[in-house]
Coordinates of C-alpha atoms in Angstrom, one line a residue:
M14 CA 66.6 3.3 -58.1
T15 CA 63.5 5.3 -58.3
G16 CA 61.6 2.7 -60.2
G17 CA 62.9 0.0 -57.8
S18 CA 61.8 1.9 -54.8
L19 CA 58.3 2.5 -56.3
G20 CA 58.1 -1.2 -57.1
L21 CA 59.0 -2.2 -53.6
R22 CA 56.5 0.3 -52.2
G23 CA 53.8 -0.9 -54.5
S24 CA 54.5 -4.7 -54.0
Y25 CA 54.0 -4.7 -50.2
G26 CA 56.6 -7.4 -49.8
S27 CA 56.1 -9.2 -53.1
S28 CA 59.0 -10.4 -55.4
Q29 CA 60.8 -7.8 -57.5
S30 CA 60.0 -9.7 -60.8
S31 CA 56.4 -8.9 -60.4
A32 CA 57.3 -5.3 -59.7
K33 CA 59.4 -5.0 -62.9
F34 CA 56.7 -6.3 -65.2
P35 CA 53.5 -4.6 -64.0
S36 CA 51.7 -4.9 -67.3
I37 CA 52.0 -8.7 -67.3
A38 CA 50.6 -8.8 -63.8
R39 CA 47.7 -6.6 -64.8
K40 CA 46.9 -8.7 -67.8
S41 CA 46.9 -11.9 -65.9
S42 CA 44.6 -10.5 -63.3
S43 CA 42.1 -9.3 -65.8
K44 CA 41.9 -12.7 -67.4
M45 CA 41.2 -14.2 -64.0
L46 CA 38.4 -11.8 -63.3
V47 CA 36.5 -12.5 -66.6
P48 CA 35.1 -15.9 -65.5
S49 CA 34.1 -14.5 -62.1
L50 CA 32.1 -11.7 -63.8
R51 CA 30.4 -14.2 -66.1
E52 CA 29.5 -16.4 -63.1
K53 CA 28.0 -13.4 -61.4
E54 CA 26.0 -12.5 -64.5
R55 CA 24.7 -16.1 -64.6
V56 CA 23.9 -16.3 -60.9
L57 CA 22.1 -12.9 -60.4
P58 CA 19.2 -13.7 -62.8
V59 CA 18.7 -17.0 -61.1
I60 CA 18.6 -15.4 -57.7
C61 CA 16.2 -12.7 -58.9
R62 CA 14.0 -15.4 -60.5
Y63 CA 13.7 -17.3 -57.2
L64 CA 13.2 -14.2 -55.2
G65 CA 10.3 -13.3 -57.4
R66 CA 8.4 -16.4 -56.4
R67 CA 6.0 -16.2 -53.6
R68 CA 7.1 -19.2 -51.7
V69 CA 10.7 -18.2 -51.5
A70 CA 9.8 -14.7 -50.5
M71 CA 7.5 -16.0 -47.7
I72 CA 10.3 -18.3 -46.4
L73 CA 12.7 -15.5 -46.3
L74 CA 10.3 -13.2 -44.4
V75 CA 9.6 -16.0 -41.9
A76 CA 13.3 -16.6 -41.4
L77 CA 13.9 -12.9 -40.9
A78 CA 11.1 -12.6 -38.3
L79 CA 12.5 -15.6 -36.4
L80 CA 15.9 -14.0 -36.3
V81 CA 14.5 -10.8 -34.9
F82 CA 12.4 -12.6 -32.3
I83 CA 15.4 -14.6 -31.1
W84 CA 17.6 -11.5 -30.9
G85 CA 15.0 -9.6 -28.9
S86 CA 14.5 -12.5 -26.5
L87 CA 18.2 -12.8 -25.8
T88 CA 18.4 -9.0 -25.2
V89 CA 15.5 -9.0 -22.8
S90 CA 16.8 -12.0 -20.8
K91 CA 20.3 -10.4 -20.6
D92 CA 18.9 -7.1 -19.3
A93 CA 16.7 -9.0 -16.7
T94 CA 19.7 -11.0 -15.5
E95 CA 21.8 -7.8 -15.1
T96 CA 19.0 -6.0 -13.3
T97 CA 18.4 -8.9 -10.9
G98 CA 22.1 -9.1 -10.1
S99 CA 22.2 -5.3 -9.4
N100 CA 19.1 -5.5 -7.2
V101 CA 20.3 -8.2 -4.9
K102 CA 23.9 -7.0 -4.8
G103 CA 25.0 -6.1 -1.3
S104 CA 22.9 -8.7 0.6
S105 CA 24.5 -10.4 3.5
D106 CA 24.2 -14.1 4.0
H107 CA 21.0 -14.9 2.0
L108 CA 19.6 -13.4 -1.1
P109 CA 16.2 -11.6 -0.7
D110 CA 13.1 -13.2 -2.1
V111 CA 11.5 -11.0 -4.7
H112 CA 8.0 -12.3 -4.7
T113 CA 6.7 -11.5 -8.1
V114 CA 3.2 -12.0 -9.4
R115 CA 3.8 -10.2 -12.6
K116 CA 7.3 -10.3 -14.0
F117 CA 8.7 -7.0 -15.3
K118 CA 12.0 -5.3 -15.5
T119 CA 12.9 -3.3 -12.3
R120 CA 14.3 0.1 -12.7
S121 CA 15.5 3.0 -10.7
A122 CA 13.3 4.9 -8.3
S123 CA 10.9 7.4 -9.8
P124 CA 9.3 10.5 -8.4
L125 CA 6.2 9.9 -6.2
H126 CA 2.9 9.9 -8.0
R127 CA 0.7 12.4 -6.3
P128 CA -3.0 13.2 -7.0
S129 CA -3.2 16.5 -8.7
A130 CA -6.2 17.8 -6.8
A131 CA -8.9 16.8 -4.4
G132 CA -11.1 14.1 -5.8
S133 CA -8.4 12.8 -8.2
R134 CA -9.2 9.5 -9.7
S135 CA -5.6 8.5 -10.4
S136 CA -5.0 4.9 -9.9
D137 CA -2.4 3.5 -7.5
L138 CA 0.8 3.5 -9.4
P139 CA 3.8 1.4 -8.4
V140 CA 6.5 3.9 -7.4
D141 CA 9.5 3.6 -5.1
I142 CA 9.9 6.2 -2.3
D143 CA 11.7 6.5 1.0
T144 CA 9.1 5.4 3.4
K145 CA 10.4 7.4 6.3
K146 CA 10.1 10.6 4.3
R147 CA 6.8 9.5 2.9
N148 CA 5.1 9.1 6.2
G149 CA 6.9 12.0 8.0
R150 CA 8.5 9.9 10.7
S151 CA 11.7 10.9 12.4
K152 CA 14.9 9.2 11.6
A153 CA 15.3 7.9 15.1
P154 CA 14.6 4.1 15.0
L155 CA 11.5 2.8 16.7
H156 CA 12.8 -0.7 16.9
Q157 CA 15.9 -2.1 18.4
H158 CA 17.2 -5.2 16.5
S159 CA 19.7 -7.8 17.7
E160 CA 23.3 -7.4 16.5
A161 CA 23.2 -10.7 14.7
A162 CA 20.1 -9.7 12.8
S163 CA 21.2 -6.2 12.0
G164 CA 24.6 -7.1 10.4
S165 CA 25.5 -4.4 7.9
S166 CA 23.9 -1.0 8.1
Q167 CA 22.1 -1.4 4.7
H168 CA 19.1 -3.6 4.3
P169 CA 19.4 -6.4 1.8
C170 CA 16.5 -5.0 -0.3
H171 CA 17.7 -1.4 -0.2
K172 CA 18.5 -1.4 -4.0
F173 CA 15.1 -3.0 -4.9
A174 CA 13.0 -0.5 -6.8
L175 CA 9.5 -0.7 -8.4
P176 CA 9.1 0.1 -12.0
P177 CA 8.1 3.7 -13.0
P178 CA 4.4 4.4 -13.7
P179 CA 3.2 3.9 -17.2
P180 CA 3.1 7.0 -19.5
P181 CA 0.0 9.1 -19.3
G182 CA -2.7 8.7 -21.9
G183 CA -2.3 4.9 -22.1
R184 CA -4.9 2.3 -21.4
Q185 CA -6.1 2.5 -17.8
R186 CA -5.6 -0.8 -16.0
G187 CA -7.4 -2.0 -12.9
P188 CA -5.7 -2.8 -9.6
R189 CA -2.8 -5.2 -10.1
P190 CA -0.2 -6.7 -7.8
C191 CA 3.4 -5.6 -8.0
S192 CA 6.8 -7.1 -7.0
V193 CA 7.8 -6.9 -3.3
C194 CA 11.3 -7.8 -1.9
Y195 CA 11.0 -10.2 1.0
L196 CA 13.8 -11.6 3.0
P197 CA 14.0 -15.3 3.5
V198 CA 11.8 -16.5 6.4
E199 CA 14.7 -17.3 8.8
Q200 CA 16.4 -14.0 8.1
A201 CA 13.1 -12.1 8.5
R202 CA 12.4 -13.8 11.7
A203 CA 15.9 -13.0 13.0
R204 CA 15.2 -9.3 12.4
M205 CA 12.3 -9.2 14.9
P206 CA 13.0 -6.4 17.4
I207 CA 14.1 -7.5 20.8
S208 CA 12.2 -4.8 22.6
P209 CA 8.9 -2.9 22.0
S210 CA 9.0 0.3 19.9
V211 CA 8.8 3.7 21.6
S212 CA 5.3 5.0 22.1
P213 CA 5.4 8.8 21.9
V214 CA 4.0 10.6 25.1
L215 CA 1.5 7.9 25.9
R216 CA 2.8 5.2 28.3
N217 CA -0.2 3.8 30.2
L218 CA -3.6 3.2 28.6
T219 CA -6.6 1.9 30.4
Y220 CA -10.2 1.4 29.4
V221 CA -13.6 2.6 30.6
V222 CA -15.8 0.0 32.5
D223 CA -19.5 0.8 32.9
E224 CA -21.9 -2.0 33.7
N225 CA -25.0 0.2 32.9
P226 CA -24.1 2.6 30.1
L227 CA -26.6 5.3 29.4
K228 CA -27.2 7.1 26.2
T229 CA -27.0 10.8 26.9
E230 CA -27.0 12.1 23.3
P231 CA -29.5 11.5 20.6
H232 CA -27.1 10.3 17.9
G233 CA -24.7 7.3 17.7
G234 CA -23.2 4.8 20.1
S235 CA -24.1 1.5 21.5
D236 CA -24.2 -0.5 24.8
F237 CA -21.1 -2.3 23.7
G238 CA -19.2 0.9 23.1
G239 CA -20.6 2.7 26.2
Y240 CA -22.1 5.8 24.5
P241 CA -19.1 8.2 24.9
S242 CA -20.2 11.8 24.9
L243 CA -18.8 14.4 22.5
K244 CA -16.8 15.9 25.4
Q245 CA -15.3 12.5 26.2
R246 CA -14.6 12.0 22.5
N247 CA -12.8 15.3 22.2
D248 CA -10.8 14.6 25.4
S249 CA -9.6 11.3 24.1
F250 CA -7.6 13.1 21.4
D251 CA -5.6 15.0 24.0
I252 CA -2.7 12.7 24.2
R253 CA -1.2 12.4 27.7
E254 CA 1.1 10.0 29.5
S255 CA -1.7 8.1 31.2
M256 CA -5.2 7.9 29.6
T257 CA -8.5 6.1 30.1
V258 CA -10.7 5.9 27.1
H259 CA -13.8 4.0 25.8
C260 CA -12.7 1.0 23.8
G261 CA -15.6 -1.4 23.6
F262 CA -16.3 -4.2 26.1
V263 CA -17.5 -1.6 28.7
K264 CA -19.7 -3.9 30.7
G265 CA -16.9 -5.9 32.2
S266 CA -13.2 -5.7 33.1
K267 CA -12.4 -8.9 31.1
P268 CA -13.2 -8.6 27.4
G269 CA -15.3 -11.5 26.1
H270 CA -16.7 -12.4 29.6
Q271 CA -20.3 -11.0 29.9
T272 CA -19.4 -7.9 28.0
G273 CA -21.1 -8.6 24.7
F274 CA -19.0 -10.4 22.0
D275 CA -18.7 -13.2 24.5
I276 CA -16.2 -16.0 24.1
D277 CA -16.1 -19.5 25.7
E278 CA -13.8 -19.7 28.7
A279 CA -11.5 -22.3 27.1
D280 CA -11.0 -20.0 24.1
L281 CA -10.4 -17.1 26.4
M282 CA -7.6 -18.9 28.1
E283 CA -6.1 -19.7 24.7
L284 CA -6.3 -16.1 23.7
E285 CA -4.6 -14.9 26.9
Q286 CA -1.4 -16.9 26.0
F287 CA 1.7 -14.9 25.0
H288 CA 2.7 -14.9 21.4
D289 CA 5.1 -12.8 19.4
V290 CA 3.0 -12.9 16.2
I291 CA -0.6 -13.9 15.4
V292 CA -2.8 -13.8 12.4
A293 CA -6.5 -13.0 12.8
S294 CA -9.6 -12.8 10.7
A295 CA -13.4 -13.0 11.1
I296 CA -16.5 -14.2 9.3
F297 CA -20.0 -13.2 10.6
G298 CA -23.3 -14.1 9.1
K299 CA -21.6 -16.8 7.0
Y300 CA -20.7 -13.9 4.7
D301 CA -17.5 -15.3 3.4
I302 CA -15.9 -18.7 2.7
I303 CA -12.8 -19.4 4.8
Q304 CA -9.6 -19.2 2.8
Q305 CA -6.5 -21.3 3.7
P306 CA -3.1 -19.6 3.9
K307 CA -0.4 -20.7 1.5
N308 CA 3.4 -20.6 1.5
I309 CA 3.5 -20.7 5.3
S310 CA 6.9 -21.8 6.7
E311 CA 7.4 -24.5 9.3
A312 CA 8.5 -21.9 11.8
S313 CA 5.2 -20.0 11.3
R314 CA 3.1 -23.2 11.5
K315 CA 4.7 -23.9 14.8
N316 CA 4.9 -20.5 16.4
V317 CA 2.2 -18.3 14.8
P318 CA -1.5 -19.0 15.7
F319 CA -4.2 -18.3 13.1
Y320 CA -7.4 -17.2 14.8
M321 CA -10.7 -17.0 12.9
F322 CA -13.6 -15.4 14.8
V323 CA -17.1 -16.6 13.8
D324 CA -20.6 -16.2 15.1
E325 CA -23.0 -19.1 15.9
E326 CA -24.6 -18.9 12.4
T327 CA -21.3 -19.3 10.7
E328 CA -20.3 -22.1 13.1
A329 CA -23.5 -24.0 12.1
Y330 CA -22.8 -23.5 8.5
M331 CA -19.2 -24.8 8.9
K332 CA -20.5 -27.9 10.8
N333 CA -23.1 -28.6 8.2
S334 CA -20.6 -28.3 5.4
S335 CA -18.1 -30.6 7.2
V336 CA -15.2 -28.2 6.9
M337 CA -14.5 -28.0 10.6
D338 CA -12.9 -30.9 12.6
S339 CA -13.5 -31.9 16.2
N340 CA -10.7 -29.7 17.4
M341 CA -12.4 -26.6 16.1
K342 CA -9.9 -26.2 13.3
V343 CA -10.2 -25.6 9.6
G344 CA -6.8 -26.1 8.2
L345 CA -4.5 -23.7 9.9
W346 CA -7.3 -21.6 11.3
R347 CA -8.4 -22.1 15.0
I348 CA -12.1 -21.3 15.1
I349 CA -13.2 -19.0 18.0
V350 CA -17.0 -18.9 18.3
V351 CA -18.5 -15.6 19.5
H352 CA -21.8 -15.5 21.4
N353 CA -24.1 -12.5 22.2
I354 CA -22.8 -10.4 19.3
P355 CA -23.4 -6.7 19.9
Y356 CA -24.7 -5.5 16.5
S357 CA -27.3 -6.7 14.0
D358 CA -25.0 -5.7 11.2
S359 CA -22.5 -8.4 10.4
R360 CA -20.0 -6.0 9.0
R361 CA -20.1 -3.8 12.1
N362 CA -19.5 -7.0 14.2
G363 CA -16.4 -7.7 12.2
K364 CA -15.0 -4.3 13.3
V365 CA -14.7 -5.6 16.9
P366 CA -11.8 -8.1 16.3
K367 CA -10.4 -6.0 13.5
L368 CA -9.9 -2.8 15.5
L369 CA -9.9 -4.2 19.1
L370 CA -7.6 -7.1 18.7
H371 CA -5.3 -5.8 21.4
R372 CA -8.2 -6.2 23.9
I373 CA -9.1 -9.7 22.9
L374 CA -5.4 -10.8 22.8
P375 CA -3.7 -8.7 25.5
N376 CA -0.4 -10.6 25.4
V377 CA 0.6 -10.4 21.7
R378 CA 3.4 -8.3 20.3
Y379 CA 2.5 -8.2 16.6
S380 CA -0.6 -9.0 14.7
I381 CA -1.7 -9.2 11.1
W382 CA -5.4 -8.7 10.4
I383 CA -6.9 -9.9 7.1
D384 CA -10.6 -9.8 6.1
G385 CA -12.4 -13.1 5.8
K386 CA -12.5 -12.9 2.0
L387 CA -8.7 -12.7 1.7
Q388 CA -6.1 -15.5 1.4
L389 CA -2.6 -15.0 2.8
V390 CA 0.0 -16.2 0.4
V391 CA 3.2 -14.9 2.1
D392 CA 4.7 -16.0 5.4
P393 CA 3.7 -13.7 8.3
Y394 CA 7.4 -13.1 9.3
Q395 CA 8.2 -11.9 5.8
V396 CA 5.2 -9.5 5.8
L397 CA 6.0 -8.0 9.2
E398 CA 9.7 -7.6 8.3
R399 CA 8.8 -5.9 5.0
F400 CA 6.1 -3.5 6.2
L401 CA 6.9 -2.8 9.9
W402 CA 10.4 -3.7 11.0
S403 CA 12.3 -2.6 7.9
Q404 CA 10.2 0.6 7.6
N405 CA 10.7 1.8 11.2
A406 CA 6.9 1.6 11.7
N407 CA 4.5 0.2 14.3
F408 CA 1.3 0.5 12.2
A409 CA 0.9 -0.3 8.5
I410 CA -2.1 -0.2 6.2
S411 CA -2.4 0.0 2.5
R412 CA -3.9 3.0 0.8
H413 CA -6.8 2.8 -1.6
Y414 CA -5.7 2.0 -5.2
R415 CA -7.8 4.7 -6.7
R416 CA -9.3 7.2 -4.2
F417 CA -7.3 9.5 -2.0
D418 CA -10.0 11.8 -0.8
V419 CA -12.6 11.2 1.9
F420 CA -15.3 13.2 0.0
E421 CA -14.8 11.0 -3.0
E422 CA -14.9 7.9 -0.9
A423 CA -18.2 9.0 0.6
E424 CA -19.8 9.5 -2.8
A425 CA -18.5 6.1 -4.0
N426 CA -20.0 4.5 -0.9
K427 CA -23.4 6.2 -1.5
A428 CA -23.3 5.2 -5.2
A429 CA -22.6 1.6 -4.4
G430 CA -25.2 1.4 -1.6
K431 CA -22.7 0.5 1.1
Y432 CA -24.6 2.4 3.7
D433 CA -27.7 4.6 3.8
N434 CA -26.9 8.0 2.3
T435 CA -28.4 10.0 5.2
S436 CA -25.9 8.5 7.7
I437 CA -23.0 9.0 5.4
D438 CA -23.9 12.7 4.8
Y439 CA -24.3 13.3 8.5
Q440 CA -20.8 11.8 9.2
I441 CA -19.1 13.9 6.5
E442 CA -20.9 17.1 7.6
F443 CA -19.8 16.5 11.2
Y444 CA -16.2 16.1 10.0
I445 CA -16.5 19.3 7.9
R446 CA -17.5 21.2 10.9
E447 CA -14.4 19.9 12.7
G448 CA -12.2 21.1 9.8
L449 CA -12.1 18.2 7.3
T450 CA -10.9 19.4 3.9
P451 CA -10.4 17.6 0.6
Y452 CA -7.1 15.9 0.1
T453 CA -4.4 18.0 -1.7
N454 CA -0.7 17.9 -2.2
A455 CA -0.4 20.3 0.8
K456 CA -0.8 17.3 3.1
F457 CA 2.4 15.7 1.8
P458 CA 4.2 13.6 3.1
I459 CA 0.8 12.1 3.9
T460 CA 0.0 10.3 0.6
S461 CA -3.7 9.4 1.1
D462 CA -6.7 10.0 3.3
V463 CA -8.4 6.8 2.3
P464 CA -7.1 3.3 3.3
E465 CA -7.9 -0.1 1.9
G466 CA -8.8 -1.4 5.4
C467 CA -8.9 -5.1 4.6
V468 CA -5.4 -5.6 6.0
I469 CA -3.9 -4.1 9.1
I470 CA -0.3 -4.8 10.2
R471 CA 0.5 -3.5 13.7
E472 CA 2.6 -3.7 16.8
H473 CA 0.6 -3.7 20.0
V474 CA 1.9 -0.7 21.9
P475 CA 0.0 2.1 23.7
I476 CA -0.1 4.6 20.8
T477 CA -1.4 2.1 18.2
N478 CA -3.8 0.7 20.8
L479 CA -5.2 4.2 21.3
F480 CA -5.4 4.8 17.6
T481 CA -7.5 1.7 17.0
C482 CA -9.7 2.4 20.1
L483 CA -10.6 5.9 18.8
W484 CA -11.0 4.6 15.3
F485 CA -13.5 2.0 16.6
N486 CA -15.4 4.7 18.6
E487 CA -15.9 6.6 15.3
V488 CA -17.3 3.4 13.7
D489 CA -19.5 2.9 16.7
R490 CA -20.8 6.4 16.6
F491 CA -21.3 6.9 12.9
T492 CA -21.3 4.5 10.0
S493 CA -19.5 1.2 9.8
R494 CA -17.5 2.4 6.8
D495 CA -14.1 2.7 8.5
Q496 CA -12.5 4.3 5.5
L497 CA -14.4 7.5 6.2
S498 CA -13.1 7.9 9.7
F499 CA -9.5 6.8 9.4
S500 CA -8.0 10.1 8.3
T501 CA -9.8 12.1 11.0
V502 CA -8.5 10.0 13.9
R503 CA -5.0 9.8 12.3
D504 CA -4.7 13.5 11.8
K505 CA -6.0 14.4 15.3
I506 CA -3.3 12.1 16.9
M507 CA -0.6 13.5 14.6
E508 CA -1.5 17.0 15.7
K509 CA -0.5 16.0 19.3
V510 CA 2.4 13.6 18.9
K511 CA 5.0 12.7 16.3
W512 CA 3.5 9.5 15.0
S513 CA 2.1 8.2 11.7
S514 CA 1.2 5.0 9.9
N515 CA 2.9 3.4 7.0
M516 CA 0.5 3.6 4.1
F517 CA 2.0 1.3 1.6
L518 CA 0.9 0.8 -2.0
D519 CA -2.2 -1.2 -2.7
C520 CA -0.3 -3.2 -5.4
E521 CA 2.0 -4.3 -2.6
R522 CA -0.9 -5.5 -0.5
R523 CA -2.2 -7.5 -3.5
N524 CA 1.2 -9.2 -3.6
F525 CA 0.7 -11.1 -0.2
V526 CA -3.1 -11.5 -0.1
I527 CA -5.5 -12.7 -2.8
Q528 CA -9.0 -11.5 -2.7
A529 CA -11.9 -13.9 -3.2
Y530 CA -15.6 -13.3 -3.7
H531 CA -18.1 -13.1 -0.9
R532 CA -20.1 -16.3 -0.3
D533 CA -23.4 -14.9 -1.5
L534 CA -21.8 -13.8 -4.8
L535 CA -20.2 -17.2 -5.3
E536 CA -23.5 -19.0 -4.7
H537 CA -25.4 -16.8 -7.1
K538 CA -22.7 -16.8 -9.7
P539 CA -23.8 -18.6 -12.8
P540 CA -21.8 -21.8 -13.6
P541 CA -19.2 -21.4 -16.4
V542 CA -20.7 -22.0 -19.8
A543 CA -19.1 -24.9 -21.6
S544 CA -17.5 -23.7 -24.8
V545 CA -19.4 -25.3 -27.8
I546 CA -17.5 -25.4 -31.0
R547 CA -19.9 -25.0 -33.9
R548 CA -18.6 -26.7 -37.0
P549 CA -20.0 -25.8 -40.4
P550 CA -22.0 -28.6 -42.1
P551 CA -20.1 -30.6 -44.7
L552 CA -20.5 -29.3 -48.2
N553 CA -22.5 -31.9 -50.2
R554 CA -22.0 -30.8 -53.7
D555 CA -23.4 -33.8 -55.4
G556 CA -25.5 -35.8 -52.9
A557 CA -28.4 -33.3 -52.6
T558 CA -29.5 -33.3 -56.2
G559 CA -28.5 -36.8 -57.2
R560 CA -26.4 -35.6 -60.0
T561 CA -23.0 -36.9 -60.8
P562 CA -20.2 -34.6 -59.9
V563 CA -18.7 -32.6 -62.8
K564 CA -15.0 -32.1 -63.0
N565 CA -13.9 -28.6 -62.7
S566 CA -12.2 -28.1 -66.0
S567 CA -10.0 -25.0 -65.8
R568 CA -7.6 -23.6 -68.2
H569 CA -4.3 -22.1 -67.0
G570 CA -5.4 -22.1 -63.4
K571 CA -8.4 -19.8 -64.1
D572 CA -12.0 -20.8 -63.5
K573 CA -14.2 -21.2 -66.6
R574 CA -16.7 -18.4 -66.8
S575 CA -20.4 -19.3 -67.3
N576 CA -21.9 -18.5 -70.7
P577 CA -25.1 -16.4 -70.5
R578 CA -26.4 -17.9 -73.8
H579 CA -26.0 -21.4 -72.3
H580 CA -27.7 -20.3 -69.2
R581 CA -30.8 -19.1 -71.1
K582 CA -31.0 -22.4 -73.0
S583 CA -30.8 -24.4 -69.9
V584 CA -33.6 -22.3 -68.3
A585 CA -35.8 -22.8 -71.4
G586 CA -35.1 -26.5 -71.4
N587 CA -36.1 -26.8 -67.8
R588 CA -39.4 -25.0 -68.5
D589 CA -40.2 -27.5 -71.4
K590 CA -39.5 -30.5 -69.2
H591 CA -41.8 -29.1 -66.5
V592 CA -44.7 -28.6 -69.0
I593 CA -44.3 -32.2 -70.4
S594 CA -44.3 -33.7 -66.9
Q595 CA -47.5 -31.8 -66.1
A596 CA -49.1 -33.0 -69.3
R597 CA -48.3 -36.6 -68.5
K598 CA -50.0 -36.2 -65.1
I599 CA -53.2 -34.8 -66.7
K600 CA -53.5 -37.3 -69.6
P601 CA -54.6 -40.4 -67.5
F602 CA -57.2 -38.2 -65.8
L603 CA -58.7 -37.3 -69.2
L604 CA -58.8 -41.0 -70.3
V605 CA -60.7 -42.0 -67.1
S606 CA -63.1 -39.2 -67.7
E607 CA -63.9 -40.3 -71.2
F608 CA -64.4 -43.9 -70.1
A609 CA -66.8 -42.8 -67.4
S610 CA -68.8 -40.8 -69.8

């Protein structure tokens, strides 16, 4: 019984006969294993012999590399698919449009990158941060959206996050665009607020009119700006419910009509029309080449005017180059010619429509300003929804990609020759006396004191109109470098009322506008050099000397070494041949000499 039970336990369901004769079973199995061992002994040397060859080893290495590459590609694509699905999860009717210039894996939000100290040269890193906390605004909404547009409480792009900054110590890259989550055009347009945003404290804003402005102080100002005194300047920062301030166009009650920066009557009537959204730009002194917008929806082509302000010099250049049609249009841009420009500096003239757009277009709700060298590549409704409406803001501007401090910006302007150094120093010293200090982390949630002012996205309400008026007065009084005066005007207003601007990342700005070169740089830029492929001359081993080619006789794959004894004999033979040839040349000359004698 014991043996039987052990047999059953050892057989695992096999027949009892095999359990009763275990020796026979072991013997038969050993006989069966002998040929398999012999086959392995024969196969292993063959495998080792083939693996020892170079070609077989290289083929195996290439195959292994291909397998690793395919496995890595499948893993990356799988992660990207999962991440994209998690980012757009929770959207309502339509999926958001993630406009990507450089594709990369999105991750969770990272801590805000802050400059460590004043004058920090840290580049603008793509980070994700709650914009309301970043700009210090209250949680009370500025905009009131329609019920159909609002839908759920969460924004479709609320899970979208920028990648974390690269690890320190790596290669420093220049400014680059980063991904931005835009809603589809129709959905973005539906989210336009139904009523204007709340303007804190200030309700009524009017402007100074003075047909004969007089300069009462030795420094700064212009006839166009009205020469506001320092007392008037300081009073303008005292925010009240009703205010009257200098804001350009002081010589008349109607901007553009005998005020300097004059515009034709037909164009003035066009500019007085009501529009929800407009896009504006300017080129003075034929300084830039007009850039056509791209990716503009049919709704924007129908409802959003594109105005380009030019002076007479730029108009003549456009007519000579045949880029403007008879309707004063260049593509989407409607050309507005400006006469009697107030400044001799083209860049300062460009600040008039840039900062005083609410005076030229008094019946517009929202505007997007882009410098003449920029090309808009995202629909205006998407830009406004992303940087104003979804951020609970009424003024948005990108911060500088590298500099956060006004003092550092001033030194950079002086080094680049942007303006004369004496005027820059005077402006900075004036601000220091008023309390300007270097930027530090103590100013947080303000993330920068230096904007990249080539793009301004704004709603035309009293508080933003006041801000751009006072900003223009600083440009009119001091230098035309508006980056130097931005933080001073912003901080003075923030001391009085609860308001701030949305300073978004520079890489986000580079996502919806593309920067081109100025016209003078393009004209003086050397043409691209055609790539010339220099091929080596063919090796003529036997044609140069007239000798017949000699076969390369090699033994066992090795080149035959030259014999030094044979080399000496050949050199001696060559010398003898040379002597004989010289003797043959001299012998006829001797015979002629003897005959003559």
